[in-house]
mmCIF file of C-alpha atoms and ligand atoms in Angstrom:
data_model
loop_
_atom_site.group_PDB
_atom_site.id
_atom_site.type_symbol
_atom_site.label_atom_id
_atom_site.label_comp_id
_atom_site.label_asym_id
_atom_site.label_seq_id
_atom_site.Cartn_x
_atom_site.Cartn_y
_atom_site.Cartn_z
ATOM 1 C CA MET T 1 -23.528 -30.384 -40.851
ATOM 2 C CA THR T 2 -25.695 -27.720 -40.648
ATOM 3 C CA ILE T 3 -28.622 -28.352 -37.943
ATOM 4 C CA ALA T 4 -32.086 -26.618 -38.068
ATOM 5 C CA LEU T 5 -33.231 -24.171 -35.133
ATOM 6 C CA GLY T 6 -36.367 -22.844 -33.980
ATOM 7 C CA SER T 7 -38.376 -21.811 -31.066
ATOM 8 C CA ASP T 8 -41.565 -20.011 -29.773
ATOM 9 C CA HIS T 9 -41.450 -17.336 -27.017
ATOM 10 C CA GLY T 10 -41.052 -19.261 -24.231
ATOM 11 C CA GLY T 11 -37.763 -21.072 -25.468
ATOM 12 C CA PHE T 12 -36.010 -17.914 -27.469
ATOM 13 C CA ALA T 13 -33.715 -16.825 -24.824
ATOM 14 C CA LEU T 14 -32.335 -20.255 -24.738
ATOM 15 C CA LYS T 15 -32.225 -20.380 -28.416
ATOM 16 C CA GLN T 16 -30.190 -17.561 -28.885
ATOM 17 C CA ALA T 17 -27.854 -18.401 -25.861
ATOM 18 C CA MET T 18 -27.466 -22.143 -27.812
ATOM 19 C CA ILE T 19 -26.701 -20.121 -31.356
ATOM 20 C CA ALA T 20 -23.659 -18.161 -29.885
ATOM 21 C CA HIS T 21 -22.709 -21.179 -28.528
ATOM 22 C CA LEU T 22 -22.923 -22.899 -31.652
ATOM 23 C CA GLN T 23 -20.805 -19.771 -33.095
ATOM 24 C CA GLU T 24 -18.434 -20.347 -31.120
ATOM 25 C CA CYS T 25 -18.187 -23.772 -31.685
ATOM 26 C CA GLY T 26 -18.035 -23.200 -35.623
ATOM 27 C CA VAL T 27 -21.124 -25.167 -36.058
ATOM 28 C CA ALA T 28 -23.739 -24.070 -38.831
ATOM 29 C CA PHE T 29 -27.076 -23.687 -38.427
ATOM 30 C CA LYS T 30 -30.189 -22.233 -40.085
ATOM 31 C CA ASP T 31 -32.678 -20.552 -37.623
ATOM 32 C CA PHE T 32 -36.128 -21.154 -38.434
ATOM 33 C CA GLY T 33 -37.346 -18.164 -36.047
ATOM 34 C CA VAL T 34 -38.882 -16.842 -33.737
ATOM 35 C CA TYR T 35 -36.758 -13.629 -33.951
ATOM 36 C CA CYS T 36 -38.201 -11.999 -30.681
ATOM 37 C CA ASN T 37 -39.977 -13.037 -27.699
ATOM 38 C CA GLU T 38 -43.271 -11.909 -28.982
ATOM 39 C CA SER T 39 -45.797 -14.472 -28.064
ATOM 40 C CA ALA T 40 -46.063 -17.405 -30.655
ATOM 41 C CA ASP T 41 -47.550 -20.671 -30.608
ATOM 42 C CA TYR T 42 -45.313 -23.799 -30.134
ATOM 43 C CA PRO T 43 -46.965 -25.936 -33.444
ATOM 44 C CA GLU T 44 -46.164 -23.790 -36.131
ATOM 45 C CA ILE T 45 -42.357 -23.572 -35.800
ATOM 46 C CA ALA T 46 -41.553 -26.886 -34.269
ATOM 47 C CA VAL T 47 -43.678 -28.248 -37.649
ATOM 48 C CA LEU T 48 -41.500 -25.940 -39.721
ATOM 49 C CA VAL T 49 -38.098 -27.358 -38.467
ATOM 50 C CA ALA T 50 -39.139 -30.809 -38.426
ATOM 51 C CA GLU T 51 -40.446 -30.945 -42.013
ATOM 52 C CA ALA T 52 -37.253 -29.572 -43.050
ATOM 53 C CA VAL T 53 -35.884 -32.413 -41.106
ATOM 54 C CA ALA T 54 -37.812 -34.941 -42.476
ATOM 55 C CA ARG T 55 -37.316 -33.829 -46.065
ATOM 56 C CA GLY T 56 -33.470 -34.369 -45.396
ATOM 57 C CA GLU T 57 -32.530 -30.463 -45.887
ATOM 58 C CA TYR T 58 -30.708 -31.185 -42.691
ATOM 59 C CA GLU T 59 -29.555 -33.831 -40.788
ATOM 60 C CA LYS T 60 -30.834 -32.266 -37.451
ATOM 61 C CA GLY T 61 -32.786 -30.045 -35.671
ATOM 62 C CA VAL T 62 -32.751 -28.148 -32.542
ATOM 63 C CA LEU T 63 -36.110 -27.574 -30.593
ATOM 64 C CA PHE T 64 -36.485 -24.999 -27.852
ATOM 65 C CA CYS T 65 -40.285 -24.073 -25.965
ATOM 66 C CA GLY T 66 -41.058 -23.280 -22.374
ATOM 67 C CA THR T 67 -40.123 -26.819 -20.965
ATOM 68 C CA GLY T 68 -39.072 -28.221 -24.240
ATOM 69 C CA ILE T 69 -42.212 -30.604 -24.133
ATOM 70 C CA GLY T 70 -44.819 -28.818 -26.457
ATOM 71 C CA VAL T 71 -41.823 -28.822 -29.168
ATOM 72 C CA SER T 72 -41.525 -32.451 -29.063
ATOM 73 C CA ILE T 73 -44.732 -33.463 -29.075
ATOM 74 C CA ALA T 74 -45.694 -31.518 -32.474
ATOM 75 C CA ALA T 75 -42.357 -32.638 -33.919
ATOM 76 C CA ASN T 76 -43.212 -35.934 -33.781
ATOM 77 C CA LYS T 77 -46.204 -35.409 -35.698
ATOM 78 C CA VAL T 78 -44.028 -35.384 -38.903
ATOM 79 C CA SER T 79 -43.550 -38.780 -40.536
ATOM 80 C CA GLY T 80 -39.458 -39.783 -39.764
ATOM 81 C CA ILE T 81 -38.920 -37.641 -36.993
ATOM 82 C CA ARG T 82 -37.674 -39.057 -33.485
ATOM 83 C CA ALA T 83 -37.708 -35.771 -31.435
ATOM 84 C CA ALA T 84 -36.406 -36.280 -27.656
ATOM 85 C CA ASN T 85 -36.977 -33.950 -25.095
ATOM 86 C CA CYS T 86 -33.798 -34.131 -23.164
ATOM 87 C CA HIS T 87 -32.756 -32.286 -19.905
ATOM 88 C CA ASP T 88 -29.478 -34.079 -18.636
ATOM 89 C CA VAL T 89 -26.541 -35.193 -20.384
ATOM 90 C CA PHE T 90 -27.329 -39.080 -20.252
ATOM 91 C CA SER T 91 -30.530 -38.986 -21.723
ATOM 92 C CA ALA T 92 -29.133 -37.121 -24.873
ATOM 93 C CA LYS T 93 -26.378 -39.663 -25.298
ATOM 94 C CA MET T 94 -28.883 -42.293 -25.227
ATOM 95 C CA ALA T 95 -31.903 -40.486 -27.032
ATOM 96 C CA ARG T 96 -28.810 -40.562 -29.612
ATOM 97 C CA GLU T 97 -27.232 -43.610 -29.535
ATOM 98 C CA HIS T 98 -30.266 -45.923 -28.768
ATOM 99 C CA ASN T 99 -33.413 -44.015 -30.077
ATOM 100 C CA ASP T 100 -31.329 -41.866 -33.221
ATOM 101 C CA ALA T 101 -33.339 -39.098 -32.440
ATOM 102 C CA ASN T 102 -32.936 -36.068 -35.175
ATOM 103 C CA ILE T 103 -34.517 -33.362 -33.236
ATOM 104 C CA LEU T 104 -33.104 -32.685 -29.754
ATOM 105 C CA THR T 105 -35.666 -30.466 -27.969
ATOM 106 C CA MET T 106 -35.187 -28.509 -24.440
ATOM 107 C CA GLY T 107 -36.989 -26.021 -21.982
ATOM 108 C CA GLU T 108 -35.974 -22.519 -21.406
ATOM 109 C CA ARG T 109 -38.244 -22.918 -18.385
ATOM 110 C CA VAL T 110 -36.080 -25.993 -17.071
ATOM 111 C CA ILE T 111 -32.428 -25.719 -17.524
ATOM 112 C CA GLY T 112 -29.904 -23.077 -17.561
ATOM 113 C CA PRO T 113 -27.756 -22.201 -20.903
ATOM 114 C CA GLY T 114 -24.561 -23.506 -19.530
ATOM 115 C CA LEU T 115 -26.217 -27.323 -19.342
ATOM 116 C CA ALA T 116 -28.402 -26.994 -22.373
ATOM 117 C CA ALA T 117 -24.723 -26.071 -24.137
ATOM 118 C CA LEU T 118 -23.618 -29.509 -22.541
ATOM 119 C CA ILE T 119 -26.382 -31.484 -23.714
ATOM 120 C CA LEU T 120 -26.410 -29.976 -26.888
ATOM 121 C CA ASP T 121 -22.641 -31.169 -27.460
ATOM 122 C CA THR T 122 -23.431 -34.351 -26.251
ATOM 123 C CA TRP T 123 -26.100 -35.070 -28.423
ATOM 124 C CA LEU T 124 -24.525 -34.084 -31.611
ATOM 125 C CA GLN T 125 -21.631 -35.579 -31.077
ATOM 126 C CA THR T 126 -23.070 -38.990 -30.159
ATOM 127 C CA GLU T 127 -23.591 -41.258 -33.062
ATOM 128 C CA PHE T 128 -26.142 -44.338 -33.321
ATOM 129 C CA ILE T 129 -25.066 -46.950 -32.485
ATOM 130 C CA GLY T 130 -27.592 -49.366 -34.163
ATOM 131 C CA GLY T 131 -27.517 -53.153 -34.010
ATOM 132 C CA ARG T 132 -30.664 -53.821 -31.830
ATOM 133 C CA HIS T 133 -31.501 -50.454 -31.473
ATOM 134 C CA ALA T 134 -32.028 -50.219 -35.800
ATOM 135 C CA ARG T 135 -34.641 -53.236 -35.158
ATOM 136 C CA ARG T 136 -36.132 -51.074 -32.638
ATOM 137 C CA VAL T 137 -36.225 -47.608 -34.395
ATOM 138 C CA ASP T 138 -37.346 -49.791 -37.705
ATOM 139 C CA LYS T 139 -40.430 -51.042 -35.910
ATOM 140 C CA MET T 140 -41.380 -47.613 -34.603
ATOM 141 C CA MET T 141 -40.910 -46.659 -38.429
ATOM 142 C CA ALA T 142 -42.858 -48.779 -39.877
ATOM 143 C CA TYR T 143 -45.653 -48.184 -37.835
ATOM 144 C CA GLU T 144 -45.311 -44.533 -38.778
ATOM 145 C CA GLN T 145 -45.595 -46.115 -42.438
ATOM 146 C CA GLY T 146 -48.520 -48.182 -41.799
ATOM 147 C CA ARG T 147 -50.797 -45.834 -40.068
ATOM 148 C CA GLN T 148 -50.146 -43.344 -43.006
ATOM 149 C CA SER T 149 -51.598 -45.827 -45.679
HETATM 150 C C1 RB5 Y 201 -45.295 -21.090 -23.845
HETATM 151 O O1 RB5 Y 201 -46.463 -20.416 -22.695
HETATM 152 C C2 RB5 Y 201 -45.344 -22.635 -23.299
HETATM 153 O O2 RB5 Y 201 -46.663 -23.262 -23.442
HETATM 154 C C3 RB5 Y 201 -44.557 -22.993 -24.373
HETATM 155 O O3 RB5 Y 201 -43.651 -22.264 -24.377
HETATM 156 C C4 RB5 Y 201 -44.368 -24.802 -24.073
HETATM 157 O O4 RB5 Y 201 -43.572 -24.869 -22.855
HETATM 158 C C5 RB5 Y 201 -45.089 -25.585 -24.057
HETATM 159 O O5 RB5 Y 201 -44.988 -27.169 -24.428
#
């Protein structure tokens, strides 16, 4: 699995730390930028990553900004995306098991790289459990599809 990564300037350092972590773990990734900490508008990179995930080019994406909130809101505007902003391991696990989140977002100004790496590992390693949760996810996706027609 290759995962898509992206950040604005506010999440750049955390993205770089997670890149080092993924390299240590042997997890393949594509970095959509930004590539330095100059000011950048988070919707641009969030939509770029979210569209690549929605097209099926990447199974999962991870986005970073100052809080993780802006990139989460922006990514969730893309049809087919379920982005979850998680700053604890339990939420990361639930975001996969119950919500089948296909994008994880985190904020560099909220948590440090040690916790972020644990959250990332948990999120990447946890499977969607389906069942009644599939029905609920399907309802969200059906609403999204109906809204677009
Ligand atoms: C940038 O200053 C900051 O607003 C952004 O990184 C993010 O936290 C927005 O939600």
